[in-house]
Structure formats: C-alpha cells, structure tokens
C-alpha cells in the first residue's frame, strides 16, 4: 500500500503534460483574417475553420458560430491602393507630355484618355462653369458658386486676409498677380478657380485660428475688428470644389500652375488639421506633377535665362519648351 501511494506521487514519464487550463489548439495551417469562428476568435485560439463545427468547439462541446462579415481593408492595403492611383496619375501625365512633344492628333487622343481616367475618380463633378452664350465679365472667378455665395467685397476681404497672413502656411502665392489677372479679357489666361477656392479655405482657417489685424470700415475712416463674412462657404464645401476643380484642371491640362498651387495649399491645410494621411496623399500627387514638369531642375542657368536683359534661347533650345507648363514669362512666373 505504501509503495502504491509512493508511486502515485512520482511524476509521469510518459511525456510533458499541457499547462492546466490551456485551451485546445487545433493543428493545421493558420486561417486567413476573419475566417475563424466567433468562439475561437473570442478565446484567441487557433481555429481550423471546419464547418459546421470546428475542432475546438467539438472538443469543448460548445456551439460553433461563423459570422461571414466583410472586414475593412488593412492600412497597408489602403496605402497600396492610393499608391496605385498615384502611379496611374503619373503614367497619364507622362503620356500627356509625350503627346505634347508629338503630333496634335496623338495629343487629342491622350487628353480623351485622361478625361476618361479622371472621370473614374471618386471626386464630385462640377456643372459647366459658364454657359457659352454668356460673355465672361471682368473680375469673374469662373466659379458661379463662389460668386453667388459671396459678394465681391466679401471675397476681397478674405483675399486680403490671406495676402497678409499666407506666410503662416509657407506656400508662396502672389495674390496681387492673381487678382490683376481677373481683368484679362482672355478667359484662358485668368487664374483657375481652384486657386481662389484654396485661398478662401486658407483664409477661413486663418480667421478662425488667429487674431487678424483690424480692417477699415465701410467708410474708410476708422479701423474695426476683422469679422469673417457669414457667407463664407464651409470647409467641406470648399474642399469639395477644390478637389473637383483640380481634377478638371488636370484632365484638361489647363493652367497646371494654378493646380499645383491649389494642391499645395490643400495639402498644408490637411496637415494643419491633423489629417496627415490626406495631406501626404495630396502632397505626393502634386509632387509627382512638379517632377514631371521639371520644376525641381531650377538652377542658376534657368535664372540667367530669365534675366531682364538676357536673350531668350531659340525655339526648342530651352528646357521648358517640351514641358507641360511651357516657358515661364518671367522670374515671378517661375517662382
């Protein structure tokens, strides 16, 4: 009897035993994400995915329930999708530049392809900017929404606020040149509406985040505190129009300099608001175009070419002749 009791106290030599309370782990390959049953998912145990009852639930004699619900894509998958979109946009712009160097017929075909591609993006579409039967008026922004929402005086007030405080965003845009360009009789030479909507978005943020300097009242006799006009569009409305107008500018290869400026302002606004991923995406998209337009190659030779008394190089001899932006008119245009 004593020997039997002593034998019971000896550890078993048949092999190591599982720790007490350890859940049964089914053997086999690991399932994909979201394929395990709810019971194994709750207990964080490996599920073999056998239906209608997996091995874990069969061993524990419990109900086995599968919920085949779609799961959102992982962050890596979302970034990969956005990267694919950027690569496609870069490919399209490269084709546009190649078509510009070739024959006119090829350029038209590529532009049609670009319009079809941009139309597939998840950006809102814009109504026609202005009926062809209505002649353009001086001082127009080519954006009926902004013109109908705010008066010309209110728009001027917000643009002046941007002009005085834009250094806080670190993006150099010359509002004086843009405003003077509104009077150009050639509509194609006027600034694109995306720039003014971007400037309005930044001005709205400046008015809400900082204490603007006093402004003259209606009589011009005394200074009063700056008050943002109530008719100023909301941030969401401005962002929607900026994205749509930038898409339209890119699809039509129309005033791409304005597209670059508007996209940079929008990227800075996203970063200031803590929307880092959107800011990085917007900045990456516009940087692709900047590189494709060779703006990163600005050096001393380029500046000497645009000196006041310098003789411009013959046609085809300037590095800008075969670029999307064409030759800059002067150093201010280059900046």
Coordinates of C-alpha atoms in Angstrom, one line a residue, residues 56-182:
X56 CA -12.0 23.4 -30.9
X57 CA -15.8 23.6 -30.4
X58 CA -16.2 19.8 -31.0
X59 CA -13.6 19.1 -28.3
X60 CA -15.3 21.6 -25.8
X61 CA -18.8 20.6 -26.8
X62 CA -19.9 24.1 -27.4
X63 CA -21.8 25.9 -30.2
X64 CA -19.8 26.9 -33.2
X65 CA -20.9 30.1 -35.0
X66 CA -19.4 31.6 -38.1
X67 CA -20.1 35.2 -38.9
X68 CA -19.1 35.8 -42.5
X69 CA -18.9 39.6 -42.3
X70 CA -16.7 41.7 -44.5
X71 CA -13.8 43.4 -42.8
X72 CA -12.3 46.7 -43.7
X73 CA -9.0 46.6 -45.6
X74 CA -5.9 46.9 -43.6
X75 CA -4.0 50.1 -43.6
X76 CA -1.3 48.6 -45.8
X77 CA -3.9 47.6 -48.4
X78 CA -5.4 51.2 -48.4
X79 CA -2.0 52.7 -48.9
X80 CA -1.2 50.3 -51.7
X81 CA -4.5 51.3 -53.4
X82 CA -3.6 55.0 -53.1
X83 CA -0.1 54.3 -54.3
X84 CA -1.5 52.6 -57.4
X85 CA -3.7 55.6 -58.0
X86 CA -0.6 57.9 -57.8
X87 CA 1.3 55.7 -60.2
X88 CA -1.6 55.7 -62.7
X89 CA -1.8 59.5 -62.5
X90 CA 2.0 59.8 -63.1
X91 CA 1.7 57.4 -66.1
X92 CA -1.1 59.6 -67.5
X93 CA 0.8 62.8 -67.1
X94 CA 3.8 61.2 -68.8
X95 CA 1.7 60.3 -71.7
X96 CA 0.4 63.8 -71.9
X97 CA 3.9 65.2 -72.0
X98 CA 4.9 62.7 -74.7
X99 CA 1.8 63.6 -76.7
X100 CA 2.7 67.3 -76.4
X101 CA 6.1 66.6 -78.0
X102 CA 4.5 64.6 -80.8
X103 CA 1.7 65.2 -83.2
X104 CA -1.5 67.0 -82.4
X105 CA -3.7 64.0 -83.1
X106 CA -1.9 61.9 -80.5
X107 CA -2.3 64.7 -78.0
X108 CA -6.1 64.8 -78.5
X109 CA -6.3 61.0 -78.1
X110 CA -4.3 61.2 -74.8
X111 CA -6.4 64.0 -73.5
X112 CA -9.5 62.0 -74.1
X113 CA -7.9 59.1 -72.3
X114 CA -7.0 61.4 -69.4
X115 CA -10.6 62.7 -69.2
X116 CA -11.9 59.2 -69.0
X117 CA -9.5 58.3 -66.3
X118 CA -10.2 61.4 -64.2
X119 CA -14.0 60.7 -64.6
X120 CA -13.5 57.4 -62.8
X121 CA -12.1 59.1 -59.7
X122 CA -14.2 59.5 -56.6
X123 CA -14.3 63.2 -56.9
X124 CA -17.6 65.2 -57.3
X125 CA -18.3 66.6 -60.8
X126 CA -18.8 70.3 -61.5
X127 CA -21.5 71.9 -63.6
X128 CA -20.4 73.9 -66.6
X129 CA -18.5 76.9 -65.4
X130 CA -20.3 79.3 -67.6
X131 CA -22.8 79.0 -70.5
X132 CA -21.1 79.7 -73.8
X133 CA -23.8 82.2 -74.7
X134 CA -22.9 84.4 -71.8
X135 CA -19.7 86.5 -72.4
X136 CA -17.2 86.5 -69.5
X137 CA -17.2 89.6 -67.3
X138 CA -14.2 91.3 -65.9
X139 CA -13.5 90.4 -62.3
X140 CA -15.2 87.0 -62.6
X141 CA -13.8 83.9 -60.8
X142 CA -15.0 81.4 -63.4
X143 CA -16.9 79.8 -60.4
X144 CA -20.6 80.7 -60.2
X145 CA -20.9 79.0 -56.8
X146 CA -18.3 81.4 -55.2
X147 CA -19.7 84.4 -57.0
X148 CA -23.3 83.7 -55.9
X149 CA -22.3 82.8 -52.3
X150 CA -20.2 85.9 -51.5
X151 CA -20.2 89.4 -52.8
X152 CA -17.1 90.9 -54.5
X153 CA -16.4 93.0 -51.4
X154 CA -16.5 89.9 -49.1
X155 CA -14.3 88.0 -51.4
X156 CA -11.8 90.8 -51.5
X157 CA -11.8 91.0 -47.7
X158 CA -10.9 87.3 -47.4
X159 CA -8.2 87.5 -50.1
X160 CA -6.6 90.5 -48.3
X161 CA -6.6 88.4 -45.1
X162 CA -4.8 85.6 -47.0
X163 CA -2.4 88.1 -48.6
X164 CA -1.3 89.4 -45.1
X165 CA -1.1 86.0 -43.3
X166 CA -0.3 83.5 -46.0
X167 CA 3.3 83.2 -44.8
X168 CA 2.0 81.1 -41.9
X169 CA 1.3 78.3 -44.5
X170 CA 4.8 78.5 -46.1
X171 CA 3.4 78.4 -49.7
X172 CA 4.4 81.4 -51.8
X173 CA 1.5 82.6 -54.0
X174 CA 1.3 86.2 -55.3
X175 CA -2.4 87.2 -54.8
X176 CA -1.7 90.6 -56.4
X177 CA -0.8 88.9 -59.7
X178 CA -3.8 86.6 -59.4
X179 CA -6.2 89.4 -58.7
X180 CA -4.9 91.5 -61.6
X181 CA -5.3 88.5 -63.9
X182 CA -9.0 88.6 -63.3

